[in-house]
CSV table of C-alpha atoms and ligand atoms in Angstrom, one decimal:
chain,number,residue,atom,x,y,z
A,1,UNK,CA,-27.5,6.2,54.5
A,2,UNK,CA,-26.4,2.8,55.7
A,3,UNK,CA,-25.8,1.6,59.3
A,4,UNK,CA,-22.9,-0.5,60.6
A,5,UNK,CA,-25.0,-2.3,62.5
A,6,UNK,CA,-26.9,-2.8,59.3
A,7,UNK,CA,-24.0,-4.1,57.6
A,8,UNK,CA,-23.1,-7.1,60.4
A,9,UNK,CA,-27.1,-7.8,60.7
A,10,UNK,CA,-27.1,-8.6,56.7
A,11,UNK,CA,-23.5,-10.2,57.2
A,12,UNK,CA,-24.9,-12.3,60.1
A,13,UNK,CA,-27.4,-13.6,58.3
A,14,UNK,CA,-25.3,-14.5,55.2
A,15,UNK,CA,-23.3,-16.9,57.4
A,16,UNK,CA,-20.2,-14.7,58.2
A,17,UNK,CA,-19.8,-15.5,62.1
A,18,UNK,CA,-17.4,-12.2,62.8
A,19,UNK,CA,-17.7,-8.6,61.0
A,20,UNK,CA,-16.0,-5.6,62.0
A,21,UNK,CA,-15.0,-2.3,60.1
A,22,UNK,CA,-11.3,-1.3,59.9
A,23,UNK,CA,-10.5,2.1,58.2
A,24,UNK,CA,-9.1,1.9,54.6
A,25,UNK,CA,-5.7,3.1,56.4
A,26,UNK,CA,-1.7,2.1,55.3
A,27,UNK,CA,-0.7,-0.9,57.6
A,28,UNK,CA,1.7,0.6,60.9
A,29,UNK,CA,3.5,-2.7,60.5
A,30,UNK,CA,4.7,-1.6,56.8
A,31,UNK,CA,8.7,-2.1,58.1
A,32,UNK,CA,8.4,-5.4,59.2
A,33,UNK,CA,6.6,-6.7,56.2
A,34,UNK,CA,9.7,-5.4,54.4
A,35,UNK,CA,11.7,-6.9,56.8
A,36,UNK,CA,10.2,-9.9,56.2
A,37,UNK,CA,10.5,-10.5,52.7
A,38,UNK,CA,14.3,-9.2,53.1
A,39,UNK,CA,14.9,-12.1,54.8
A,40,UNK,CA,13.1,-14.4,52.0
A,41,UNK,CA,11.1,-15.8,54.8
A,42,UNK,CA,8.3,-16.0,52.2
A,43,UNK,CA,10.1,-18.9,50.5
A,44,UNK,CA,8.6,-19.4,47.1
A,45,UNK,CA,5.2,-17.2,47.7
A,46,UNK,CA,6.2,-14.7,45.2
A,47,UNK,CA,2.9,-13.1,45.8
A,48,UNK,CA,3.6,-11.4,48.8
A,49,UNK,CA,6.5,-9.5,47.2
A,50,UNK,CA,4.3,-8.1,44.6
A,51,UNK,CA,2.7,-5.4,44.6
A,52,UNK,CA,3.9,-4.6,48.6
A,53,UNK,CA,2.9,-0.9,48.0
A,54,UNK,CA,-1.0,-1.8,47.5
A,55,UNK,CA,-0.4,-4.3,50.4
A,56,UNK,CA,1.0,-1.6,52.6
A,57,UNK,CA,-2.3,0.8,51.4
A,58,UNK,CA,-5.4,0.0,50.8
A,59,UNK,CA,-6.1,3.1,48.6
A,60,UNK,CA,-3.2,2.0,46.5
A,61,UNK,CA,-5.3,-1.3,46.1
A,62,UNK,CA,-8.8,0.3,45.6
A,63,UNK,CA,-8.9,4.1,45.0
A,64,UNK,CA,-11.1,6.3,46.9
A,65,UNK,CA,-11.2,3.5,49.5
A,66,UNK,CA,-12.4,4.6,52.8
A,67,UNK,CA,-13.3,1.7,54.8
A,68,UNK,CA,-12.5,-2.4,54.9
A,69,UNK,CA,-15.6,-4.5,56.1
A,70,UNK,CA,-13.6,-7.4,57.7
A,71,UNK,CA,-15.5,-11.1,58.0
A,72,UNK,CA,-14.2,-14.0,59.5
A,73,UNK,CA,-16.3,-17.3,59.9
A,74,UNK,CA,-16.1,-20.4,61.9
A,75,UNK,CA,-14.7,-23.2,60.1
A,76,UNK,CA,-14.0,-26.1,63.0
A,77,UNK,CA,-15.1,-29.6,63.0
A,78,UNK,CA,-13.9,-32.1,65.3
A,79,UNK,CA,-11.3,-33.8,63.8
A,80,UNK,CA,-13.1,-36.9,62.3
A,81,UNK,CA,-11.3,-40.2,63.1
A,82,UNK,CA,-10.1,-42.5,60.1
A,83,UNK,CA,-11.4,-46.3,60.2
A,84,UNK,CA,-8.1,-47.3,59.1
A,85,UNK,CA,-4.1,-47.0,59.8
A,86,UNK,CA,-2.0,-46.0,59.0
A,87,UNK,CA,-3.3,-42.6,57.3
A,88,UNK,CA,-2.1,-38.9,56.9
A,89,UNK,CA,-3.9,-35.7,57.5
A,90,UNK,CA,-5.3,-33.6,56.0
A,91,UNK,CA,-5.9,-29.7,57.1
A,92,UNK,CA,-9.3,-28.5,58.7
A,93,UNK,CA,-9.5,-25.7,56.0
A,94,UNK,CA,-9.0,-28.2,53.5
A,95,UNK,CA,-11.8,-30.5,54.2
A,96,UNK,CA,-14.7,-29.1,52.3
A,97,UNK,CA,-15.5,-26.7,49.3
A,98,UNK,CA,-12.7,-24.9,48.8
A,99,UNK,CA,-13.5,-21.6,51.0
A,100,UNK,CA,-12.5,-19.0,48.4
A,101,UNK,CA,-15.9,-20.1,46.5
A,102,UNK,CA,-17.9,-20.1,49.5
A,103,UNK,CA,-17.0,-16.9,51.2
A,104,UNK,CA,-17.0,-14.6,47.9
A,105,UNK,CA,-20.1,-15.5,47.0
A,106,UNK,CA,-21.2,-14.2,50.1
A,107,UNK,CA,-19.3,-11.2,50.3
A,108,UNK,CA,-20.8,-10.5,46.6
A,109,UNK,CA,-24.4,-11.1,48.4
A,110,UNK,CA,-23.5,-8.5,50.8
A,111,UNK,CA,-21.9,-6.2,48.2
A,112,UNK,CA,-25.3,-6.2,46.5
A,113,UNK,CA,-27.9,-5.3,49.3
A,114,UNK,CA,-25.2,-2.3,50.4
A,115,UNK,CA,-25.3,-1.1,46.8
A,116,UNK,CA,-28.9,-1.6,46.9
A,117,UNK,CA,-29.3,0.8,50.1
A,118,UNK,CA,-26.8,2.8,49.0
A,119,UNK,CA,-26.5,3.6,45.5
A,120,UNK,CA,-24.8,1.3,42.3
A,121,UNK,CA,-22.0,4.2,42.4
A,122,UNK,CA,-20.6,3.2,45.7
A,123,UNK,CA,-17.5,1.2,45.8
A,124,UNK,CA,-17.3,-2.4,47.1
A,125,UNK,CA,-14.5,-4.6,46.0
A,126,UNK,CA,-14.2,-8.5,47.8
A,127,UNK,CA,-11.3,-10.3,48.6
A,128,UNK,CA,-10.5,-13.8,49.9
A,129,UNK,CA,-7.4,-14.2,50.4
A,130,UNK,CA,-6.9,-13.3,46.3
A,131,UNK,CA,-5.2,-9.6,46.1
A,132,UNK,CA,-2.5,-8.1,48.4
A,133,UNK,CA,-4.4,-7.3,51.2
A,134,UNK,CA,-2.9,-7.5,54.7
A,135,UNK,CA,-6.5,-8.9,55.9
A,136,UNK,CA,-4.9,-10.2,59.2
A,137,UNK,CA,-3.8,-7.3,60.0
A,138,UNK,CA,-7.2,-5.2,58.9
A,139,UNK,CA,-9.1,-7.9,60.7
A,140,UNK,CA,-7.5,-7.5,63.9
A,141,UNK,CA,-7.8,-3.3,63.6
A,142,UNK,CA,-11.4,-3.9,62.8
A,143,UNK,CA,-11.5,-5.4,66.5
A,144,UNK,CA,-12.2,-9.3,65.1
A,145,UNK,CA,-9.7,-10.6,67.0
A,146,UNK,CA,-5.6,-9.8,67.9
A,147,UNK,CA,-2.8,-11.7,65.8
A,148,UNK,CA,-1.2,-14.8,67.8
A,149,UNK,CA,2.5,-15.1,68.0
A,150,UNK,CA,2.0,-18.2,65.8
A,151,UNK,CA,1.1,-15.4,63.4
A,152,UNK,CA,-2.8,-15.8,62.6
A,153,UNK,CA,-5.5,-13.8,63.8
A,154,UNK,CA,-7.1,-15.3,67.0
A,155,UNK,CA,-10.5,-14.4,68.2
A,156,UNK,CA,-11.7,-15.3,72.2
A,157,UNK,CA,-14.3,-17.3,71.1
A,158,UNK,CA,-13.5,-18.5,68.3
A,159,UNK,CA,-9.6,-19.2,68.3
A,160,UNK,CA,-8.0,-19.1,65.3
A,161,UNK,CA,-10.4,-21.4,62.9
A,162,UNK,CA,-11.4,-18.6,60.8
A,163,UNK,CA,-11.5,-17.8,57.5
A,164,UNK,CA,-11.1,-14.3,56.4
A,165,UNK,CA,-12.8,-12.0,53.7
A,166,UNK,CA,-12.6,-8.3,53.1
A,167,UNK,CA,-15.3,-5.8,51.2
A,168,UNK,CA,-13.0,-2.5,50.9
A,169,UNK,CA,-15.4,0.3,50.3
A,170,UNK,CA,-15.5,4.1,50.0
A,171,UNK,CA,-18.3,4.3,52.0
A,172,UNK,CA,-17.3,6.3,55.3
A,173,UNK,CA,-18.1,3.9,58.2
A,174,UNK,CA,-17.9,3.6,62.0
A,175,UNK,CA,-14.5,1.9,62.6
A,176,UNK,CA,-14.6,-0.7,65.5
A,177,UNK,CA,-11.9,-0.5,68.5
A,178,UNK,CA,-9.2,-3.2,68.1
A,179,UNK,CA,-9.1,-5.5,70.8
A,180,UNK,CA,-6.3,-6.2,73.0
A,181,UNK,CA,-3.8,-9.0,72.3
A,182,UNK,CA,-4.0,-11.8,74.9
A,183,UNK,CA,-1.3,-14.1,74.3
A,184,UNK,CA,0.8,-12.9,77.4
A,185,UNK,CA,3.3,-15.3,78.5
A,186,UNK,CA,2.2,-18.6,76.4
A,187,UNK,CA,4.0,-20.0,73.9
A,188,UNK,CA,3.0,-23.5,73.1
A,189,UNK,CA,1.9,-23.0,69.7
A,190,UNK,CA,6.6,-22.4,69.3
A,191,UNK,CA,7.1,-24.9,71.3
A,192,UNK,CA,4.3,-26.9,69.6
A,193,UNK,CA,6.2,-26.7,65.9
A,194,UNK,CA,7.6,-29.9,64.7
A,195,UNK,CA,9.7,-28.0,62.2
A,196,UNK,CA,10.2,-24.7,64.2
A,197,UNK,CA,9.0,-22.7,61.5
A,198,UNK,CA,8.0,-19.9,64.4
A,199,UNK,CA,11.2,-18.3,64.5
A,200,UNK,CA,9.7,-16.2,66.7
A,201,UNK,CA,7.1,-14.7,68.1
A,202,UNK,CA,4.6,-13.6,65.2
A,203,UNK,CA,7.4,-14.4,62.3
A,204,UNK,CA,6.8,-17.7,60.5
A,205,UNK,CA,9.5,-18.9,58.3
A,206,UNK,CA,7.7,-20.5,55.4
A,207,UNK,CA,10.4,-22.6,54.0
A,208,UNK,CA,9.9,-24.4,57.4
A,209,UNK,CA,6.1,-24.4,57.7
A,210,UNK,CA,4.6,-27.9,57.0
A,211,UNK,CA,1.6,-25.9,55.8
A,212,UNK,CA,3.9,-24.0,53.3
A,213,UNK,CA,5.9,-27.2,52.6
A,214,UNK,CA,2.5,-29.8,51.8
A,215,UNK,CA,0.6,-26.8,49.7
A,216,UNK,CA,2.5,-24.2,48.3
A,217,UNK,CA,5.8,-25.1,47.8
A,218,UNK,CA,7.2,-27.1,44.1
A,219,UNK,CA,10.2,-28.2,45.2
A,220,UNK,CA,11.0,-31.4,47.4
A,221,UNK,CA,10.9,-31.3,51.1
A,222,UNK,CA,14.4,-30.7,52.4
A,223,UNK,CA,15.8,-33.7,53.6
A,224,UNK,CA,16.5,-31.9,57.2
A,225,UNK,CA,12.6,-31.2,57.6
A,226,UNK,CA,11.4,-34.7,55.8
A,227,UNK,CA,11.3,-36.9,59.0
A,228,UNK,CA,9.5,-34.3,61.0
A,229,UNK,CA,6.3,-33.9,58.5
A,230,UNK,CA,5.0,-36.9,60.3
A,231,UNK,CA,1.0,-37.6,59.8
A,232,UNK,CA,0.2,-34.5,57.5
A,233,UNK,CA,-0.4,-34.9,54.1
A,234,UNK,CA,-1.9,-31.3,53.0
A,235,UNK,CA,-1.2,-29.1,55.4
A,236,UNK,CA,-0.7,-28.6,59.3
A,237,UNK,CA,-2.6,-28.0,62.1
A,238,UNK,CA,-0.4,-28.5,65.2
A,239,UNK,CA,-0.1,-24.4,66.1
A,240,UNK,CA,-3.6,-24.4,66.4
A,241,UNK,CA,-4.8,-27.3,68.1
A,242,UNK,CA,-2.4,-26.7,71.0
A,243,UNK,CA,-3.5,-23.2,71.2
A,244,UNK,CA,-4.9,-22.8,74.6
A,245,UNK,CA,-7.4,-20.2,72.8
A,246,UNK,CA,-8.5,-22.5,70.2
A,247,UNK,CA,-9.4,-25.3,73.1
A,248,UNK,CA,-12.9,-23.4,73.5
A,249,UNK,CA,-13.5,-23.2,69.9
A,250,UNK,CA,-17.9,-24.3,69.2
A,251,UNK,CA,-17.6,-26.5,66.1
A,252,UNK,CA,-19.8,-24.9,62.9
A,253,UNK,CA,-23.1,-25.8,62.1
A,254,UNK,CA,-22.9,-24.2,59.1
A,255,UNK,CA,-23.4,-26.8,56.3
A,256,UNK,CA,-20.6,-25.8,54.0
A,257,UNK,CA,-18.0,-26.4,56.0
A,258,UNK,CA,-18.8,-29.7,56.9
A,259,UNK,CA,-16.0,-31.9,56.2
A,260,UNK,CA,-16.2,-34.2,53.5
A,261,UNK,CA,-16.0,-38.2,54.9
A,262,UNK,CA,-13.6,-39.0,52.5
A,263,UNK,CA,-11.6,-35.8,52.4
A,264,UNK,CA,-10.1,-35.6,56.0
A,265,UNK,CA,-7.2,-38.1,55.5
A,266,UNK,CA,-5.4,-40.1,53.3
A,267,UNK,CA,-4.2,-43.6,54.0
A,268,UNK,CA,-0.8,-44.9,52.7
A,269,UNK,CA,-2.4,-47.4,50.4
A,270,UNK,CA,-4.5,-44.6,48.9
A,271,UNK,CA,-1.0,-42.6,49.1
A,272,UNK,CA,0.3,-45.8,47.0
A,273,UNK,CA,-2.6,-46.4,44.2
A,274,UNK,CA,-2.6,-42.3,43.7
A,275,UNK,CA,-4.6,-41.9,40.1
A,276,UNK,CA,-5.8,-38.4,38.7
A,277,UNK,CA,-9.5,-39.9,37.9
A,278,UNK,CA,-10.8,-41.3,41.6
A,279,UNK,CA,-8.5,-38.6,43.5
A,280,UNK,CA,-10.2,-35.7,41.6
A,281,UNK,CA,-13.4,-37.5,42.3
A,282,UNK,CA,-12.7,-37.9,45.9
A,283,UNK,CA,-11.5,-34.6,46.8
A,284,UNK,CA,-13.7,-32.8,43.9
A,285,UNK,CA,-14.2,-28.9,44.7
A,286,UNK,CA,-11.6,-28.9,47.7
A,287,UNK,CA,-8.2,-27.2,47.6
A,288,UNK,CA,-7.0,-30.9,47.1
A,289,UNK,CA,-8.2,-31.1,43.8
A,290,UNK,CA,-5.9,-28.6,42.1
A,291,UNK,CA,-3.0,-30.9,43.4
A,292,UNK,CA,-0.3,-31.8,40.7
A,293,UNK,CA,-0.4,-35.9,41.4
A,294,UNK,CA,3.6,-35.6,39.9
A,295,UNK,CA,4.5,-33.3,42.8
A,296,UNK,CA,2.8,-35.0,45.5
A,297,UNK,CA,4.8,-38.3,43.7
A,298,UNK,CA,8.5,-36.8,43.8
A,299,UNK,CA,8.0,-34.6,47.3
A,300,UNK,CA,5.7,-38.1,49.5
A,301,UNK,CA,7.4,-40.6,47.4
A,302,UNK,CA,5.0,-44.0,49.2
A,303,UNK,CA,6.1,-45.9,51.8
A,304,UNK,CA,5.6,-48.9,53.2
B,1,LIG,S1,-0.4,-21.0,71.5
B,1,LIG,FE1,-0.2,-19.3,73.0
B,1,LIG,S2,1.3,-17.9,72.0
B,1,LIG,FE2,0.6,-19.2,70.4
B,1,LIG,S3,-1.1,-18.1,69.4
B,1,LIG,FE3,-2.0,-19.4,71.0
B,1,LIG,S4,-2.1,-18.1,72.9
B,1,LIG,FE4,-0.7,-17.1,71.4
């Protein structure tokens, strides 16, 4: 027999700043996902169109499921300021260890004292952000927070700087009360969009998302878009940090998600001298260092 309140005490104490428990239930918002990749607003994230039957159910995704432990931890550091100009950003999320590491191994840490107070026959998978798992939508049923109309899951402490992970289970657990979704009347983070990539409210158009455009996709920036990237080399922040919500936010204290000196920008004569050897040392373990140099070459050719 295992507690809830069990389960967020251990969680708490591995680091995880938010845990709630969603049931292992098919998503209500099955039709506009469909909708949604319909439209091909998931530009070259072939992912999502995979396997959109174990994203819809959870059971599909881990049979005998019963129950999704959500997590989502703090991850925001002031932005720090570069000692030289011109430069280009570089995304809060992408500033340190690369999260996926950092948040399974916790979620395995917290897999193994449930199994340990439960029995090795009970059922715990973990996912960061790695199978199709609507984990926004899980972690706002499992009360962690509501989704934003710039489509991310905001908490009212926390904002939206929060990285998710999942444990689904078959354990039968308490399910927390969703909370209800505050974003009423604003709008800034639409307004905010240099590229208006927020359609609207709660639909993102990828093929216009900065984020999208610096990390995922292979193909050059449309010419249309190009002038508006502006300061950002991986990644965007901009529908956050005008998020009235997000304005509140306590930076971490957590030591892993520190941001690495040398891994919050990039300056235009680094942008100019790009080489695989002292970029790979620089941005070593961070999301950065899976970059393809030749991409980053044809889609931010230098500039002056
Ligand atoms: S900027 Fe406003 S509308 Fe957008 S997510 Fe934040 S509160 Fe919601």
């Amino acid at each position: 027999m295992i507690t809830t309140d069990q389960i967020k005490q251990w969680s708490h104490q591995l680091g995880f700043t938010l845990t709630g428990i969603a049931p292992a239930e098919p998503v209500e918002t099955a039709d506009s996902l469909r909708r949604y990749l319909e439209k091909q607003h998931h530009g070259q994230m072939t992912y999502l169109a995979r396997n959109v039957d174990k994203r819809i159910d959870p059971q599909k995704l881990v049979p005998g499921a019963k129950s999704i432990i959500c997590t989502a931890t703090n991850y925001f550091t002031e932005s720090p300021c570069p000692p030289e100009t011109p430069y280009k950003k570089i995304a809060r999320y992408a500033r340190f260890q690369d999260y996926h590491d950092i948040l399974k191994a916790r979620l395995k840490k917290l897999t193994a004292l449930i199994r340990q107070a439960t029995g090795d026959e009970t059922t715990c998978r973990c996912f960061v952000d790695t199978a199709p798992l609507a984990e926004k939508y899980h972690a706002a049923r499992a009360g962690l927070g509501w989704i934003g109309k710039n489509s991310l899951l905001l908490n009212e402490t926390y904002g939206s700087w929060l990285l998710l992970g999942e444990i689904v289970t078959n354990l039968n657990l308490q399910p927390d009360n969703p909370v209800p979704e505050k974003c009423g009347t604003c709008q800034k983070c639409i307004d905010a969009c240099p590229t208006t990539a927020i359609i609207k409210p709660y639909t993102l158009e990828a093929r216009r998302c900065i984020s999208y455009l610096t990390t995922e996709s292979q193909t050059e920036i449309p010419k249309e878009l190009e002038n508006k990237i502006g300061p950002r080399f991986f990644g965007c922040d901009t529908c956050q940090e005008v998020c009235p919500v997000n304005q509140q936010t306590p930076p971490t204290t957590d030591p892993a998600f520190q941001p690495n000196p040398q891994g919050s920008y990039i300056t235009h004569k680094d942008l100019k001298a790009l080489d695989p050897g002292p970029f790979k040392t620089r941005f070593k373990n961070t999301p950065l260092s899976r970059i393809n140099l030749n991409q980053i070459r044809i889609k931010k050719p230098p500039r002056s």
